[in-house]
Short mmCIF file of C-alpha atoms in Angstrom, two decimals:
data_model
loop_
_atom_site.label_atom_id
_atom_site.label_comp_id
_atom_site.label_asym_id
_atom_site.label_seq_id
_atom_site.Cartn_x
_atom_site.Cartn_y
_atom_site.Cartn_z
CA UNK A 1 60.34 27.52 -11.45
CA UNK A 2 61.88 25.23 -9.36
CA UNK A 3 62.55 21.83 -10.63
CA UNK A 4 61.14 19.01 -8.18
CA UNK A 5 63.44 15.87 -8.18
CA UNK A 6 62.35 12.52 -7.45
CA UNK A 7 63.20 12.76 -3.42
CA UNK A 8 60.89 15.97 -2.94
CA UNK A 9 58.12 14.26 -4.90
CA UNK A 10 57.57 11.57 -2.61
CA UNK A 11 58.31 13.58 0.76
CA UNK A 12 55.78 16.18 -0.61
CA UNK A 13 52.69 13.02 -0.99
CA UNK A 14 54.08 11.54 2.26
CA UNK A 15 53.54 15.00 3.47
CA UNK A 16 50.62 16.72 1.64
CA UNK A 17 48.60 13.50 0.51
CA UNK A 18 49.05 10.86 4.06
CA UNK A 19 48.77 8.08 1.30
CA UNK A 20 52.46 7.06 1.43
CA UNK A 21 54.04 5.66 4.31
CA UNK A 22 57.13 6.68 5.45
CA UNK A 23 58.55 3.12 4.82
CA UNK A 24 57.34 2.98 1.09
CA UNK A 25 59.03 6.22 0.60
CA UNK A 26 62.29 4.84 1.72
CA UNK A 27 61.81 1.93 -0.66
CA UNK A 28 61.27 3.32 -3.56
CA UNK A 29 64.06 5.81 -3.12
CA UNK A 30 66.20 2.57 -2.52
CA UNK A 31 64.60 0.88 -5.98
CA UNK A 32 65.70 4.05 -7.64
CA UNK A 33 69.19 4.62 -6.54
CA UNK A 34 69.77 0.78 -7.61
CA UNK A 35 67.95 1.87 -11.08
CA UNK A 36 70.49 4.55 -11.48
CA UNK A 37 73.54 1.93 -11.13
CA UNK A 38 71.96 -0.30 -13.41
CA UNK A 39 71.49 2.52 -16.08
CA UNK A 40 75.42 3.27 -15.43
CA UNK A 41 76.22 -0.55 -16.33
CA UNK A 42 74.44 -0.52 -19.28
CA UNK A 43 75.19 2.63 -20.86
CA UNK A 44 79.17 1.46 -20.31
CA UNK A 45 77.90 -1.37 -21.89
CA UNK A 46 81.16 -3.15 -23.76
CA UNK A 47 83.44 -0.42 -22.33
CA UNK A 48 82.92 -2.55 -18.77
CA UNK A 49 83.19 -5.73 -20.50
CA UNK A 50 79.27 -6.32 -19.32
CA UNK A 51 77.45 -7.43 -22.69
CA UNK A 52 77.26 -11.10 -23.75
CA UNK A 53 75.86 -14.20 -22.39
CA UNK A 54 76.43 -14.79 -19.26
CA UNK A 55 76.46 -18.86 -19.56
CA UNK A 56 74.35 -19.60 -17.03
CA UNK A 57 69.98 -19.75 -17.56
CA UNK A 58 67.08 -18.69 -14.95
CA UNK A 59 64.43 -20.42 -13.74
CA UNK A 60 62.49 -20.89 -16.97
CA UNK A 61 65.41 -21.80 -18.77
CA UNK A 62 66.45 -18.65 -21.08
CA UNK A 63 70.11 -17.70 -21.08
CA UNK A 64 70.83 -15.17 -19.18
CA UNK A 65 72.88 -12.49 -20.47
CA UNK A 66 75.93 -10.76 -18.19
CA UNK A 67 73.67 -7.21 -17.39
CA UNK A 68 70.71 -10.15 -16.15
CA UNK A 69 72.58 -11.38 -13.20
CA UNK A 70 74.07 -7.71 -12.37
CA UNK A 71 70.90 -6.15 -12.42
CA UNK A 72 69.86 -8.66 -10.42
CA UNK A 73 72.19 -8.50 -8.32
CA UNK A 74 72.45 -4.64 -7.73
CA UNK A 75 68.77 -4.68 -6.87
CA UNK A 76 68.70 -7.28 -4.23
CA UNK A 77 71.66 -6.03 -2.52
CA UNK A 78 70.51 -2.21 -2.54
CA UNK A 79 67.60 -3.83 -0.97
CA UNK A 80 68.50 -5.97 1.58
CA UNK A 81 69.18 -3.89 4.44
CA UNK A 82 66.88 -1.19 4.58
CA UNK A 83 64.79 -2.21 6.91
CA UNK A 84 61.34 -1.97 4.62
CA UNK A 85 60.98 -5.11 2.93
CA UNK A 86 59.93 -8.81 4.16
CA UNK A 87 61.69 -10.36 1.12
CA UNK A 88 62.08 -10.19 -2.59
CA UNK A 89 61.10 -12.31 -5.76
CA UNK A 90 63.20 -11.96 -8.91
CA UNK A 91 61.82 -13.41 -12.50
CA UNK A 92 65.58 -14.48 -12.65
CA UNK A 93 65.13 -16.87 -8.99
CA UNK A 94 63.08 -19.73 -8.68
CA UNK A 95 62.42 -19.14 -5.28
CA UNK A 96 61.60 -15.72 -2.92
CA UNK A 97 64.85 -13.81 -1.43
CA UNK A 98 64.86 -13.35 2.36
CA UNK A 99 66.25 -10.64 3.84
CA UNK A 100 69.60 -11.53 5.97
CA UNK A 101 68.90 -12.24 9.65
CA UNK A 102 71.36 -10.04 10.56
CA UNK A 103 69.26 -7.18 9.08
CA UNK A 104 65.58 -5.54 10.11
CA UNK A 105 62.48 -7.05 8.42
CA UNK A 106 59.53 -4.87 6.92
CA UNK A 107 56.29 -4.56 5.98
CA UNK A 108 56.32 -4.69 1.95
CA UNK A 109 57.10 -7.30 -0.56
CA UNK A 110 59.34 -6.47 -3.60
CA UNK A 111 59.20 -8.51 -6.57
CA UNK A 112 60.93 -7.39 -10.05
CA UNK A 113 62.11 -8.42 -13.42
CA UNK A 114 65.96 -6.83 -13.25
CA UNK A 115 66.50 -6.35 -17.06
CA UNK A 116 63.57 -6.38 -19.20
CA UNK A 117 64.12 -6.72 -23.23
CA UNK A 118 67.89 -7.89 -22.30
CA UNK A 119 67.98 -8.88 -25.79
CA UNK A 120 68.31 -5.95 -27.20
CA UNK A 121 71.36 -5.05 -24.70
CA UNK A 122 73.88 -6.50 -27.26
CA UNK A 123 72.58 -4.39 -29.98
CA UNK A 124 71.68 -1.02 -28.12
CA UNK A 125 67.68 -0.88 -27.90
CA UNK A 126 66.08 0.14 -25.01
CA UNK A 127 65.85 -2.03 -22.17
CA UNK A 128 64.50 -1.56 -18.80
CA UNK A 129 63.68 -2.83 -15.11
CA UNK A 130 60.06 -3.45 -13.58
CA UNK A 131 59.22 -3.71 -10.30
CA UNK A 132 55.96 -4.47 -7.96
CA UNK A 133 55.23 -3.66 -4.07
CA UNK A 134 53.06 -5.75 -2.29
CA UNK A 135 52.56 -5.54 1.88
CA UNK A 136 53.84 -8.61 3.46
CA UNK A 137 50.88 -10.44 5.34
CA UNK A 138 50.41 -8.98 9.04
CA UNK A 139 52.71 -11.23 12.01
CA UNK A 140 54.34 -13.31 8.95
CA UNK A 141 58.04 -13.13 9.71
CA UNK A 142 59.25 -15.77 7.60
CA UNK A 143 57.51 -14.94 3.87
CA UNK A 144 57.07 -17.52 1.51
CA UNK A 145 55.65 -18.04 -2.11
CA UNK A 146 52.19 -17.91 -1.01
CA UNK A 147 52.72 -14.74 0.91
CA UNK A 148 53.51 -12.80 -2.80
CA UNK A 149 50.75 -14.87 -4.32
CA UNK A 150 48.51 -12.07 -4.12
CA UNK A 151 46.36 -10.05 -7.16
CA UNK A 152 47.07 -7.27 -9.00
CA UNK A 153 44.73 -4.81 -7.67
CA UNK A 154 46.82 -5.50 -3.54
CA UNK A 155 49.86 -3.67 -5.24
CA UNK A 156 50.85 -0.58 -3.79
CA UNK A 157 53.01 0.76 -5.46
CA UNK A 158 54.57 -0.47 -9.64
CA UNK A 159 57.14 1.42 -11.83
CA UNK A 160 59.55 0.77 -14.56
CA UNK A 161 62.82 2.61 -15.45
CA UNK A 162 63.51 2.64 -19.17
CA UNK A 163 67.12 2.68 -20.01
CA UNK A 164 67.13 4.64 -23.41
CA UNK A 165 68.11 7.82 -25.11
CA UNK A 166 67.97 9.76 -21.42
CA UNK A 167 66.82 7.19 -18.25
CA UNK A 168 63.36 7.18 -17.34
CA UNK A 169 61.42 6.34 -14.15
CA UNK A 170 57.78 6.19 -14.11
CA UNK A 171 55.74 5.37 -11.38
CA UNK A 172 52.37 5.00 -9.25
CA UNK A 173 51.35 4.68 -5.85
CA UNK A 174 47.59 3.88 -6.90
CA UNK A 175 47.30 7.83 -7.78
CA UNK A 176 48.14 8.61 -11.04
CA UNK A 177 51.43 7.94 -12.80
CA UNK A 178 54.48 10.42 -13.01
CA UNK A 179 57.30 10.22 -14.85
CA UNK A 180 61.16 11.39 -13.97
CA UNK A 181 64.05 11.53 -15.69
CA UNK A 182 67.94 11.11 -14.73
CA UNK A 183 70.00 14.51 -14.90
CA UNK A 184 73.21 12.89 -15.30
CA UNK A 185 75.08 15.79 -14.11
CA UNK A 186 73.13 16.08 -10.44
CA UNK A 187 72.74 12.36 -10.44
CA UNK A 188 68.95 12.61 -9.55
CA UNK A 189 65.60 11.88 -10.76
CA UNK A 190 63.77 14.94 -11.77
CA UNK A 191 59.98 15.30 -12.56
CA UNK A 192 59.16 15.54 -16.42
CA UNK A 193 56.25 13.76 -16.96
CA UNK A 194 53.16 14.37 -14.17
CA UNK A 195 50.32 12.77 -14.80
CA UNK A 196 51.08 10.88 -17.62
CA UNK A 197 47.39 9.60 -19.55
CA UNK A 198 47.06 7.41 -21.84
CA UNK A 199 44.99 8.33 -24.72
CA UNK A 200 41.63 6.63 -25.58
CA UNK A 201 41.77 5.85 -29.25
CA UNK A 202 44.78 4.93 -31.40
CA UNK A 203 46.22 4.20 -34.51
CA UNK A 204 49.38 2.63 -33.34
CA UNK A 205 49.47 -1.27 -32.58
CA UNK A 206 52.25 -3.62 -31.15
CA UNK A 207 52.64 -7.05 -31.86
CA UNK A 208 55.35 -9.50 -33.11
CA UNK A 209 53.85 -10.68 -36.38
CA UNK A 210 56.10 -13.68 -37.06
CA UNK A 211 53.87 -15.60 -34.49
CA UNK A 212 50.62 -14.68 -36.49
CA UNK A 213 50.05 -18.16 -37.66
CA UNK A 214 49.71 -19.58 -33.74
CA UNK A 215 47.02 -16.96 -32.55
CA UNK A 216 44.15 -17.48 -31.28
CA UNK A 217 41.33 -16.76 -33.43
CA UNK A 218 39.92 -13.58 -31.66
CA UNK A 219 43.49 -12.28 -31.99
CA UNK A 220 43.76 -12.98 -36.00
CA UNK A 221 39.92 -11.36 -36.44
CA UNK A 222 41.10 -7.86 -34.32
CA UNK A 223 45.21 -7.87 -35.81
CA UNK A 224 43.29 -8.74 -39.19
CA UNK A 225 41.37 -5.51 -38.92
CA UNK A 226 43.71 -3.52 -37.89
CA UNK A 227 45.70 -4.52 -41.22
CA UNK A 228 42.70 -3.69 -43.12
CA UNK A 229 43.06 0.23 -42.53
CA UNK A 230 40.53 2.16 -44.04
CA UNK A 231 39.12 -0.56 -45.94
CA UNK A 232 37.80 -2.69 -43.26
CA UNK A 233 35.17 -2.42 -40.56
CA UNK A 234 37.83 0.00 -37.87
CA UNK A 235 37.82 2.58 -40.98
CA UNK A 236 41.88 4.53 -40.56
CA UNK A 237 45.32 3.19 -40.66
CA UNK A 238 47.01 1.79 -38.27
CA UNK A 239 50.99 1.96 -38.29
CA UNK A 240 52.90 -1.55 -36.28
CA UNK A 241 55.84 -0.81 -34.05
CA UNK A 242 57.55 -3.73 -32.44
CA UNK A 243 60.75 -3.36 -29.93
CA UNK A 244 60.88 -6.72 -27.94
CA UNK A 245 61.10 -4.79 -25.24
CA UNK A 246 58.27 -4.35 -23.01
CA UNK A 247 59.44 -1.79 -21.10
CA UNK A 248 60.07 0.36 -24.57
CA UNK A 249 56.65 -0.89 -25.95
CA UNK A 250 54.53 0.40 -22.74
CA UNK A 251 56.39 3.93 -22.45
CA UNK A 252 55.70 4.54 -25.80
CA UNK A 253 52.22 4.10 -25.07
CA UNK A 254 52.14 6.23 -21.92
CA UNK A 255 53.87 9.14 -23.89
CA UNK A 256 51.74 8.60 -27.29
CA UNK A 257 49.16 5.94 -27.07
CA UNK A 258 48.99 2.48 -28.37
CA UNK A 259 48.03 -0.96 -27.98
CA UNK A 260 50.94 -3.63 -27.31
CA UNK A 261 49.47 -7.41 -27.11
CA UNK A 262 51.17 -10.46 -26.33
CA UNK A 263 48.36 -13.10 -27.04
CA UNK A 264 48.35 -16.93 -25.85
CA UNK A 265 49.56 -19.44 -29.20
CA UNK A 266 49.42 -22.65 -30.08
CA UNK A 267 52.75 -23.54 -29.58
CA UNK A 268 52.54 -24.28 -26.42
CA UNK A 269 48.86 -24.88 -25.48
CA UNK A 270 49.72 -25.94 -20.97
CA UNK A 271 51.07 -21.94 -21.24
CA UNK A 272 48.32 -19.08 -21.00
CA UNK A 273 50.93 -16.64 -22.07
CA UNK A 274 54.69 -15.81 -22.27
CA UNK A 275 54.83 -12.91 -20.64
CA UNK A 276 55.30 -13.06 -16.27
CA UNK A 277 51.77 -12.11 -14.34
CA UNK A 278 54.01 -10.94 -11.15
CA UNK A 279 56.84 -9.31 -12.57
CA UNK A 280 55.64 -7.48 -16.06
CA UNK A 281 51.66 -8.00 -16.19
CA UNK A 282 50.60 -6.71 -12.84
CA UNK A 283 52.98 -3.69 -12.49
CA UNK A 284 52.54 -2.99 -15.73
CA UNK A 285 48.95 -3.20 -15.83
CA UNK A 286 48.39 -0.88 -12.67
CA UNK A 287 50.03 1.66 -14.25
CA UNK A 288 48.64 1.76 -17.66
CA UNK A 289 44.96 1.45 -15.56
CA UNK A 290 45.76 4.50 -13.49
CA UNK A 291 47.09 6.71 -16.55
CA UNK A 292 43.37 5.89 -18.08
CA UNK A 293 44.25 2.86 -20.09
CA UNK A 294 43.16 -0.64 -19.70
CA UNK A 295 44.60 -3.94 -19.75
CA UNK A 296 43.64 -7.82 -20.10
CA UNK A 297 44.48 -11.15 -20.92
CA UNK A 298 41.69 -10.91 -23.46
CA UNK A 299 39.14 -12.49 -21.02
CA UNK A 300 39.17 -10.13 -17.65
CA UNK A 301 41.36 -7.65 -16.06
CA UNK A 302 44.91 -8.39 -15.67
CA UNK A 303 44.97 -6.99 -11.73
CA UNK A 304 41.77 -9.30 -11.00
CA UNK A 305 43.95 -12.57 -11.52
CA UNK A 306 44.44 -14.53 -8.61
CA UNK A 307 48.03 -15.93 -9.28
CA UNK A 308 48.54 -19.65 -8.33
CA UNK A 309 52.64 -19.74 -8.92
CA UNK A 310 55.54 -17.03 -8.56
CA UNK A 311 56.38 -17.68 -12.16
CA UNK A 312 52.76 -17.76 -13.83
CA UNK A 313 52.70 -16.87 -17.40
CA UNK A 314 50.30 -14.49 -18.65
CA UNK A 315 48.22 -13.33 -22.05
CA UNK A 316 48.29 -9.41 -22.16
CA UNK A 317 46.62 -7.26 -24.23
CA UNK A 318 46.88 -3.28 -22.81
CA UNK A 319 47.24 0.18 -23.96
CA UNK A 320 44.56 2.83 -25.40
CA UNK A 321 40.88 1.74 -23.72
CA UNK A 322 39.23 1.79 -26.86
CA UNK A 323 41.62 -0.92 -28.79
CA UNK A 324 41.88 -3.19 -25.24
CA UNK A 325 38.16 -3.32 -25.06
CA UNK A 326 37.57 -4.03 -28.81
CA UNK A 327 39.79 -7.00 -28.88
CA UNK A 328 38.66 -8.05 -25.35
CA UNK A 329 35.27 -8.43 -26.51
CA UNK A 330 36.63 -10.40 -30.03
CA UNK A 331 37.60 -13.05 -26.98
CA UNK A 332 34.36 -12.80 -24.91
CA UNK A 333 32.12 -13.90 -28.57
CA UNK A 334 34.82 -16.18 -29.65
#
């Protein structure tokens, strides 16, 4: 059997399904070639002299390490001159990218978060990059914040490459989500994973427990359970992973099932969250929806949030239904 690499998967739907357009094809074979140079800088990793701090921060003041700013970088110049996108929104800029004058404008909006988990880079865990597709509003030829302001459920198309053991991509148009990984050798994405589900029940949870004392008290009720294993009211044992990466965290769940949650705390009561809604909840949350799974901030869908700021912060609590509901509803009678 022949093996179907990334390219022939999307000309096939573009083909077979009429639900991609040829211009969101292009885009995301774009994203992906710049996702292959990424995963080439970071597995050189010291031997290009690319790990480290990179002594400047981003726009909500973390230091950015080297691999930040060249993932960054790599992604909006791969981007730039295609001819499908309107502009681009980086968690690492305050403000929107537009695309050069001197090159064609198009119909979609790309936002991403270059190097998620980065880290981990210095001490070889998995990182990874996330990106979103939104369509640009109709005659706007000058995009601004407000233009990428839009909910979760307007995305077209979300993915995430995991740079790990091998490099993964996984992705959805709105249709289920497939999974492809690098052969080094041919230097393409090959399908590995189709549709990739998310099982309904678990007994795996993911949470960084040092925080425990600034939850919420829905949160300490469900994680408080969950610690209680057979002897309390959920009746098994769960096991705890934690990588600080979310891009790690959520393929583990799409491959084995889970729940990762990264609740609201007290330490910093003006912020509903740390994660970023735009860049890490919403593509994140359309895929783990379409592979069966389901995802909140503990009070309503992740994708029905109407985002007031490029840079909103977000609760998230998403994985196997069963666990998302449970702790969803802990909120809901808190």
């Amino acid at each position: 059997m022949s093996r179907i690499s990334l390219s022939r998967f999307l000309i096939e739907a573009q083909r077979t399904e009429g639900n991609l357009p040829p211009e969101l094809r292009l885009l995301i074979e774009t994203v992906a070639r710049a996702c292959k140079a990424i995963s080439h800088s970071v597995n050189k990793g010291a031997l290009a002299g690319v790990l480290g701090e990179a002594g400047s921060g981003n726009v909500q003041g973390e230091a950015q390490k080297k691999l930040d700013v060249i993932a960054n970088d790599i992604l909006l110049e791969a981007n730039e001159w295609g001819g499908s996108l309107a502009a681009m929104a980086s968690e690492e800029m305050e403000l929107p990218y537009s695309i050069p004058e001197n090159y064609p404008r198009g119909r979609y909006l790309l936002l991403f978060d270059p190097l998620d988990g980065s880290s981990n880079i210095d001490v070889n865990i998995s990182v990874g990059t996330i990106f979103s597709v939104l369509e640009c509003p109709p005659g706007d030829v000058a995009p601004s914040e407000a233009d990428f302001l839009q909910s979760g459920r307007r995305q077209v198309a979300a993915g995430y490459t995991v740079y790990g053991p091998q490099t993964m991509l996984v992705l959805t148009f709105g249709h289920g989500v497939h999974g492809f990984t690098l052969d080094r050798e041919q230097g393409s994405f090959v399908l590995t994973h189709p549709d990739m589900r998310i099982p309904a029940s678990t007994k795996e949870f993911a949470i960084n427990m040092s925080n425990q004392r600034h939850w919420e008290a829905p949160v300490q009720r469900y994680v408080g359970e969950l610690l209680a294993g057979t002897t309390g009211p959920l009746g098994k044992d769960y096991n705890m992973r934690w990588v600080a990466s979310m891009v790690a965290e959520v393929h583990r769940i799409l491959v084995r099932g889970g729940v990762f949650m990264y609740p609201k705390d007290a330490r910093d009561p003006s912020k509903p969250g740390k994660l970023r809604l735009m860049y890490e909840g919403n593509p994140m949350a359309f895929i783990v929806e379409q592979a069966g799974g389901a995802a909140t901030n503990g009070r309503m869908p992740i994708l029905d949030i109407q985002p007031s700021k490029l840079h909103e912060r977000v609760a998230i609590f998403l994985g196997s239904r069963e666990e998302v509901e449970r702790v969803t509803a802990y909120h809901a009678a808190d």
